[in-house]
Amino acid sequence: MSRQGLHNKVVLGLQWGDEGKGKVIDQLAETTDVVVRCQGGANAGHTVVVGGHKTVLHLLPSGVLHPRATCIIGNGVVVEPAALIQEMDELKANGCDLSTRLKVSDRAHLVLPCHKALDAAAEKAKGAAKVGTTLRGIGPCYMDKMARTNLRAGDLLDPHFAERLRAHLTQQNHLILALGGDAVDIEGALAGLLPLCARIRPLVADTASLLHAAAAADKAMLFEGAQGVMLDVDYGTYPYVTSSNTGVGGVITGSGLSHKQLGEIIGVVKAYTTRVGGGPFPVELPDGTDAAGKLAKGEEIRQRGGEFGATTGRPRRCGWLDLVAVKFACRLNGVDSIALTKLDILDPEPELPVCIAYELDGVQIDTVPARLTDLARVKPIYEVLPGWKSSTSGVQNWSDLPLAAQAYVAFIERTTGVPVKWIGTGPGREATVVRKAAARA
Ligand code: IMP
C-alpha cells in the first residue's frame, strides 16, 4: 500500500449528487480531527439528521456538527460570504459555535453578487438548453477564477479590499449587461457585503499549511466531496455539469494535500439514481400520474424518497440504479469502498431493474460516452433483480436484511468490484448497517 495517511478518508458522490453524503460524512466525522471541503460552494446541500433534528449544510463541511472537529474550507471551494455567515449564524443559534474551529483558505475564491447575476443571465440566455444550475453563482465564479481576475478570501485582509471590490463589480457589470442581465447595484452590494466580509476576515488562514501540520501530527482527516462524479466538469455529462472537479482530483487541488495523504476513498451511492437540473439521464423513469391518477414509477420513488433538492427545493428526476455510471466513477477515482444509501426506499418494489450496460447504435458498451449526443441516445440494458417487499427501515445488522436485499448489495459489489461497507436504512445516524470485512461476500 503506497498511500500514507491511511486513517484519512475521502467521501465522494458517485452519481449526480444528492447521494446522501451528509449522513455518511456525519458518521465518519465522529472519529475525525479535521473535516475539509475541497470544491464546489453553496450549490451543495448536505442533509444531516441528528436526534430527529434536520440540518442542511451548503458551504460548511457536514462534519461541523461534531464539536471536536476542526473545519476547513479549502482553496478549491468558492465561498459566498452571505451564505457562509447565514449558515454559521444558524448553527450558532442551535448551540454550535464555529468561530474558533472554522478556517477558510486564503486562496478560496469569493462568490460575489456579480457571479449570481451572471449565472441567472447565462441561464436565461440559454433558453431551453439551460443547464438548470442552482443559481448560486458557482460557474461564473470559477470562470472568474480561471480568467485570473477574481477576488479571493485572502484579499479580505487587504486594506484596499473595498476599492478592489468596487472596481471588480464595475468590470463584471459589463459582462452582465452584455448577456442581457441585471447589473449589480454596486454601492448597495458593498453596503451588504463589507460587514459580512469583516466577520469572515478572522477565519481566513493558510489552510494548506494547517493541513500539512495536521498530517505531520498524524491527525485523522476527512475530505468531503460535494456534488457527484457524473457532475464533474471533465468526466460528467458535459455541459450539464457543475464547474469543478468533483472527484479525487478536486480533493487534491482543492485542499493542498497530496494523493499520498488521502487514505481510504469512499464512494457514496444511492440505491437508485437521481439527478436535478437538465442533461441526459439514461435510466430516468417517467414522472407524474397516468390518466387514472396512478403515480408513475419515477414519481413514486421521488415521493417515497423525498427527492426534492436540499438547496433549491426542485423535484429530482428519478431512475433505477445505473451501475455503468457507478463503475465509471469507481474506476476514475480508485474507490476503495462503497457506502450505499437509502436502501429502505426500495422496500416495496416487487422487482428492481439495475442498469448494467448501455446500448449505443446496436452496440453494447459499459462506459459513459463523452459526447452528449451519444449519451442522449444510449438505451439502458437492465438486469432485473427480485425485490424484498418488506421493511428494512432502521435495520442495523446485515443478518437482519432480507435475503433479496443482501443479494442486491452483493450484485453491486460483483458488478463494480468494490466492497459495500456501509448501508443506510433510514435518515437518522443510527439507521445504518456497518459491515465488517468478514461479513462481506
Ligand atoms: P451549478 O453547480 O449550480 O452550476 O449547477 C450545475 C448542475 O449541477 C445543475 O444540474 C445542478 O442541479 C447540479 N448540482 C449542483 N450542485 C448540486 C448538488 O449538490 N447536488 C445535485 N446536483 C447539483
XYZ file of C-alpha atoms and ligand atoms in Angstrom:
464
model
C 0.000 0.000 0.000
C 1.606 3.229 -1.138
C -0.754 5.743 0.380
C 0.168 7.453 3.632
C -2.456 8.889 5.956
C -4.302 5.604 5.961
C -6.683 6.736 8.676
C -7.746 9.646 6.473
C -10.893 9.326 4.413
C -12.308 10.901 1.281
C -16.067 10.822 0.702
C -17.198 11.261 -2.902
C -20.605 11.108 -4.554
C -20.513 8.571 -7.395
C -23.734 9.606 -9.155
C -25.272 13.021 -9.963
C -25.059 14.422 -6.442
C -27.623 14.024 -3.644
C -26.380 10.518 -2.851
C -26.727 11.123 0.897
C -23.121 12.107 1.556
C -24.114 14.282 4.516
C -25.161 11.352 6.657
C -22.104 9.265 5.758
C -19.782 12.163 6.489
C -21.529 12.958 9.755
C -20.933 9.397 10.950
C -17.318 9.265 9.869
C -16.641 12.671 11.406
C -17.210 11.226 14.854
C -13.649 9.885 14.833
C -12.116 12.707 12.801
C -9.931 15.616 13.916
C -10.208 17.728 10.764
C -13.067 17.926 8.243
C -12.349 19.542 4.880
C -14.459 20.825 1.961
C -12.378 20.995 -1.211
C -14.586 22.100 -4.137
C -17.968 23.500 -5.066
C -19.769 26.040 -2.941
C -23.231 26.793 -1.642
C -24.685 24.793 -4.547
C -24.274 21.715 -2.338
C -26.952 20.625 0.103
C -25.886 18.064 2.671
C -28.636 16.922 4.982
C -27.785 15.564 8.415
C -30.405 14.271 10.864
C -29.328 14.075 14.497
C -31.816 13.139 17.216
C -34.657 13.816 14.784
C -33.386 17.365 14.139
C -32.598 18.045 10.473
C -29.729 20.352 9.491
C -28.964 21.222 5.863
C -25.432 22.413 5.200
C -24.447 24.086 1.955
C -20.999 25.572 2.360
C -19.740 24.244 5.645
C -18.367 20.718 5.913
C -21.041 18.323 7.225
C -18.575 17.235 9.902
C -19.058 20.567 11.719
C -21.740 19.011 13.881
C -19.055 17.123 15.817
C -17.709 19.593 18.348
C -14.139 18.342 18.360
C -13.564 18.641 14.603
C -11.566 21.495 13.108
C -13.371 22.596 9.962
C -11.570 23.696 6.844
C -12.979 25.344 3.751
C -10.202 24.591 1.293
C -8.831 26.675 -1.555
C -10.893 24.806 -4.182
C -14.185 25.936 -2.640
C -15.962 29.060 -3.872
C -17.229 30.976 -0.859
C -20.317 33.170 -0.866
C -19.927 35.446 2.170
C -23.654 35.807 2.885
C -24.208 32.046 2.644
C -21.309 31.325 4.970
C -22.374 33.808 7.634
C -26.010 32.720 7.459
C -25.036 29.094 7.927
C -22.702 29.913 10.823
C -25.375 32.026 12.500
C -27.983 29.300 12.136
C -25.651 26.736 13.665
C -24.756 29.104 16.497
C -28.443 29.597 17.260
C -28.594 25.800 17.620
C -25.669 25.759 20.030
C -22.855 25.033 17.553
C -20.362 27.920 17.585
C -17.762 27.625 14.845
C -15.918 30.895 15.337
C -12.823 29.220 16.802
C -12.728 25.997 14.829
C -13.522 27.069 11.274
C -10.806 28.216 8.874
C -11.311 29.498 5.337
C -8.462 29.187 2.857
C -6.851 32.453 1.859
C -6.772 31.022 -1.664
C -10.520 30.232 -1.795
C -12.377 32.380 -4.321
C -15.266 34.610 -3.324
C -18.688 34.249 -4.901
C -19.815 37.829 -5.414
C -23.187 39.303 -6.383
C -21.923 39.692 -9.964
C -21.476 35.922 -10.202
C -25.048 35.245 -9.158
C -26.315 37.858 -11.631
C -24.185 36.267 -14.370
C -25.470 32.787 -13.500
C -29.073 33.993 -13.887
C -28.324 35.908 -17.099
C -26.403 33.000 -18.683
C -29.143 30.516 -17.862
C -31.802 32.842 -19.268
C -29.779 33.380 -22.440
C -29.517 29.614 -22.983
C -33.323 29.227 -23.033
C -34.382 25.591 -23.351
C -30.724 24.476 -23.348
C -30.136 25.876 -19.859
C -28.048 23.761 -17.502
C -30.539 24.127 -14.663
C -27.902 25.446 -12.275
C -28.608 26.187 -8.635
C -28.219 29.924 -9.495
C -25.668 30.237 -6.694
C -23.103 31.894 -9.000
C -20.834 28.839 -8.984
C -19.989 28.598 -12.701
C -19.330 32.337 -13.156
C -17.143 32.391 -10.038
C -14.985 29.534 -11.364
C -14.887 31.337 -14.746
C -13.624 34.441 -12.992
C -11.042 32.314 -11.162
C -9.765 30.774 -14.399
C -9.752 34.183 -16.070
C -7.379 35.219 -13.250
C -9.488 38.235 -12.374
C -11.452 37.282 -9.251
C -11.030 38.216 -5.592
C -10.076 35.581 -3.031
C -10.688 35.242 0.683
C -7.080 36.356 1.291
C -7.978 39.670 -0.341
C -10.291 40.388 2.590
C -7.118 41.207 4.534
C -6.168 43.916 2.046
C -6.898 47.431 3.410
C -7.957 48.349 -0.143
C -10.437 45.478 -0.427
C -13.485 47.767 -0.772
C -11.971 49.659 -3.712
C -10.899 46.429 -5.385
C -14.375 45.004 -4.942
C -15.947 48.151 -6.388
C -13.625 48.011 -9.417
C -14.315 44.308 -9.928
C -18.079 44.686 -9.755
C -17.883 47.598 -12.204
C -15.962 45.472 -14.677
C -18.247 42.437 -14.213
C -21.331 44.608 -14.775
C -20.215 44.999 -18.416
C -20.420 41.232 -18.831
C -23.798 41.025 -17.110
C -25.238 43.747 -19.347
C -23.757 42.099 -22.455
C -25.682 38.945 -21.543
C -28.875 40.934 -21.066
C -28.825 40.524 -17.275
C -29.486 42.953 -14.440
C -26.384 44.922 -13.448
C -25.416 44.787 -9.787
C -26.180 47.874 -7.686
C -22.561 48.349 -6.690
C -22.911 50.605 -3.651
C -25.845 48.549 -2.355
C -23.803 45.364 -2.798
C -20.821 46.875 -0.988
C -23.001 48.009 1.906
C -24.347 44.481 2.290
C -21.080 42.651 1.734
C -18.474 44.579 3.683
C -19.872 43.847 7.171
C -20.080 40.158 6.253
C -16.524 40.204 4.934
C -15.355 41.776 8.194
C -16.805 38.783 10.029
C -15.072 36.322 7.703
C -11.655 38.036 7.927
C -10.620 36.404 11.239
C -11.352 32.980 9.781
C -9.022 33.393 6.813
C -5.886 31.257 7.029
C -3.270 29.394 5.050
C -5.274 26.193 5.267
C -2.876 24.149 3.128
C -0.184 24.713 5.775
C -2.667 23.893 8.550
C -3.467 20.620 6.789
C 0.209 19.790 6.328
C 0.731 20.396 10.044
C -2.262 18.191 10.843
C -0.832 15.458 8.600
C 2.552 15.726 10.316
C 0.803 15.385 13.692
C -0.975 12.276 12.375
C -4.433 13.798 12.784
C -7.359 11.960 11.194
C -8.758 13.963 8.299
C -12.000 13.644 6.386
C -12.296 15.189 2.923
C -15.882 15.883 1.935
C -16.748 15.822 -1.735
C -19.701 17.848 -2.964
C -21.977 17.051 -5.936
C -21.080 13.781 -7.690
C -18.686 12.344 -10.244
C -21.298 12.482 -13.012
C -21.433 16.260 -12.472
C -17.631 16.594 -12.745
C -16.625 19.297 -15.228
C -14.293 16.869 -17.052
C -15.943 13.474 -16.676
C -19.584 14.314 -16.082
C -22.353 14.794 -18.637
C -20.793 17.982 -20.022
C -22.080 20.678 -20.399
C -24.782 19.625 -17.912
C -22.309 19.563 -15.055
C -21.061 21.747 -12.277
C -17.884 23.804 -12.760
C -15.449 21.925 -10.530
C -13.732 18.552 -10.337
C -15.926 16.561 -8.025
C -13.624 13.539 -7.770
C -10.322 12.778 -6.147
C -8.503 15.288 -8.370
C -10.565 18.109 -6.878
C -9.749 16.916 -3.366
C -6.031 17.204 -4.051
C -6.032 20.546 -5.852
C -8.715 21.923 -3.547
C -7.011 21.092 -0.267
C -3.264 21.342 -0.881
C -2.548 17.805 0.296
C -1.005 15.161 -1.916
C -2.564 11.911 -3.106
C -0.380 10.060 -0.607
C -2.301 11.596 2.274
C -5.840 10.816 1.169
C -6.270 7.397 2.768
C -9.465 5.455 2.016
C -11.617 6.641 -0.895
C -15.268 6.042 -0.021
C -17.830 6.366 -2.795
C -21.416 7.142 -1.812
C -24.067 5.502 -3.988
C -27.809 5.859 -3.580
C -29.629 2.532 -4.055
C -31.355 4.097 -7.090
C -30.420 7.164 -9.159
C -31.488 10.797 -9.120
C -30.407 13.958 -10.848
C -31.614 17.527 -10.599
C -31.373 20.081 -13.401
C -31.037 19.449 -17.132
C -28.978 16.952 -19.094
C -29.010 13.328 -20.183
C -30.066 10.703 -17.682
C -30.191 7.238 -19.276
C -32.113 5.460 -16.509
C -34.735 8.179 -15.989
C -38.242 6.932 -15.127
C -41.475 8.749 -16.015
C -42.887 11.366 -13.619
C -46.408 12.477 -12.879
C -49.548 10.378 -12.994
C -51.334 8.396 -15.656
C -54.896 9.065 -16.854
C -56.283 7.007 -13.960
C -54.350 9.113 -11.442
C -51.802 6.347 -10.700
C -48.339 7.637 -9.873
C -45.688 6.858 -12.492
C -42.699 4.914 -11.126
C -40.343 7.919 -11.135
C -42.890 9.974 -9.217
C -43.475 7.161 -6.743
C -39.769 6.872 -5.951
C -39.428 10.659 -5.734
C -42.215 10.908 -3.180
C -41.126 7.896 -1.171
C -37.503 9.042 -1.159
C -38.291 12.731 -0.519
C -36.338 13.531 -3.669
C -36.545 17.309 -3.676
C -33.394 19.452 -3.834
C -31.912 20.395 -0.447
C -30.623 23.671 -1.936
C -33.295 24.664 -4.446
C -36.308 22.527 -3.488
C -36.562 21.388 -7.117
C -38.040 17.920 -7.706
C -35.281 15.449 -8.589
C -35.526 13.209 -11.625
C -35.506 9.559 -10.517
C -34.410 6.283 -12.069
C -33.189 2.779 -11.285
C -29.632 2.153 -10.190
C -27.189 2.882 -13.010
C -24.134 0.718 -12.416
C -22.485 1.841 -15.651
C -22.157 5.323 -14.171
C -21.157 3.962 -10.749
C -18.479 1.676 -12.203
C -17.156 4.550 -14.325
C -16.949 6.750 -11.211
C -15.229 3.968 -9.212
C -12.590 3.493 -11.888
C -11.880 7.194 -12.274
C -11.357 7.680 -8.575
C -9.801 4.476 -7.295
C -12.761 3.960 -4.968
C -11.891 1.573 -2.114
C -15.352 1.064 -0.625
C -18.967 1.992 -1.218
C -21.459 3.490 1.204
C -24.902 2.558 -0.120
C -27.699 4.897 0.957
C -31.492 4.835 1.074
C -31.852 1.090 0.601
C -35.140 1.260 2.534
C -36.726 3.433 -0.162
C -36.770 0.374 -2.427
C -38.595 -1.773 0.173
C -41.999 -2.013 -1.581
C -40.646 -2.706 -5.078
C -41.538 -6.204 -6.383
C -38.577 -6.146 -8.764
C -35.514 -3.995 -9.215
C -34.087 -3.370 -12.663
C -30.379 -2.460 -12.429
C -28.617 -0.932 -15.422
C -25.518 -2.990 -16.205
C -24.636 -1.683 -19.679
C -25.773 0.808 -22.308
C -26.673 0.090 -25.891
C -25.456 2.677 -28.390
C -26.444 2.182 -32.017
C -26.836 -1.551 -31.526
C -23.506 -1.941 -29.734
C -23.279 -2.792 -26.019
C -20.943 -0.502 -24.055
C -20.074 -0.440 -20.361
C -18.712 3.067 -20.020
C -20.134 6.588 -20.166
C -19.656 8.172 -23.588
C -18.184 11.680 -23.714
C -20.454 13.139 -26.380
C -23.769 14.476 -25.264
C -25.444 13.325 -28.463
C -24.291 9.749 -27.753
C -25.294 9.865 -24.106
C -28.728 11.174 -25.011
C -29.224 8.130 -27.301
C -27.953 5.296 -25.142
C -30.527 2.738 -24.044
C -30.028 1.183 -20.622
C -29.694 -2.604 -20.508
C -31.191 -3.884 -17.282
C -30.729 -6.976 -15.204
C -33.884 -7.410 -13.139
C -33.302 -8.455 -9.530
C -36.091 -9.575 -7.177
C -37.332 -7.020 -4.656
C -37.663 -7.924 -0.968
C -41.109 -6.384 -0.341
C -40.573 -5.985 3.378
C -39.308 -3.232 5.613
C -35.590 -2.603 6.034
C -36.271 0.688 7.779
C -33.838 1.226 10.637
C -32.099 -2.150 10.209
C -28.608 -2.137 11.778
C -27.354 -5.697 11.208
C -26.506 -7.346 7.930
C -28.165 -10.568 9.033
C -31.454 -8.705 9.640
C -31.652 -7.591 6.000
C -33.951 -9.720 3.808
C -32.020 -12.156 1.602
C -33.083 -10.298 -1.580
C -31.694 -7.061 -0.117
C -28.420 -8.827 0.668
C -28.400 -10.135 -2.912
C -28.956 -6.583 -4.244
C -25.923 -5.372 -2.295
C -23.833 -8.366 -3.390
C -24.777 -7.645 -7.024
C -23.454 -4.097 -6.680
C -20.203 -5.444 -5.230
C -19.760 -8.017 -8.003
C -20.510 -5.552 -10.797
C -18.318 -2.727 -9.510
C -15.607 -4.871 -7.901
C -15.828 -2.610 -4.836
C -16.978 -3.765 -1.383
C -20.104 -2.194 0.108
C -19.083 -1.472 3.683
C -21.928 0.657 4.864
C -25.677 0.576 4.134
C -28.153 3.326 5.022
C -31.629 2.159 6.049
C -33.151 5.484 7.141
C -32.307 9.148 7.654
C -31.019 9.032 11.243
C -27.424 8.300 12.316
C -28.471 5.008 13.887
C -30.228 3.608 10.787
C -27.071 2.085 9.341
C -25.601 -1.345 8.704
C -21.823 -1.272 9.089
C -20.316 -4.405 7.602
C -17.171 -5.930 8.964
C -14.817 -7.413 6.368
C -15.735 -10.964 7.374
C -19.442 -10.359 6.707
C -18.855 -9.249 3.139
C -19.160 -11.579 0.201
P -24.244 24.660 -10.505
O -23.290 23.829 -9.729
O -25.151 25.491 -9.644
O -23.565 25.453 -11.579
O -25.244 23.666 -11.282
C -24.783 22.817 -12.340
C -25.519 21.480 -12.304
O -25.108 20.758 -11.151
C -27.039 21.588 -12.210
O -27.614 20.489 -12.891
C -27.297 21.443 -10.723
O -28.605 20.960 -10.468
C -26.243 20.419 -10.362
N -25.836 20.494 -8.950
C -25.027 21.405 -8.369
N -24.853 21.130 -7.076
C -25.531 20.015 -6.828
C -25.699 19.205 -5.669
O -25.152 19.457 -4.592
N -26.500 18.111 -5.821
C -27.070 17.769 -7.016
N -26.930 18.492 -8.122
C -26.163 19.597 -8.034
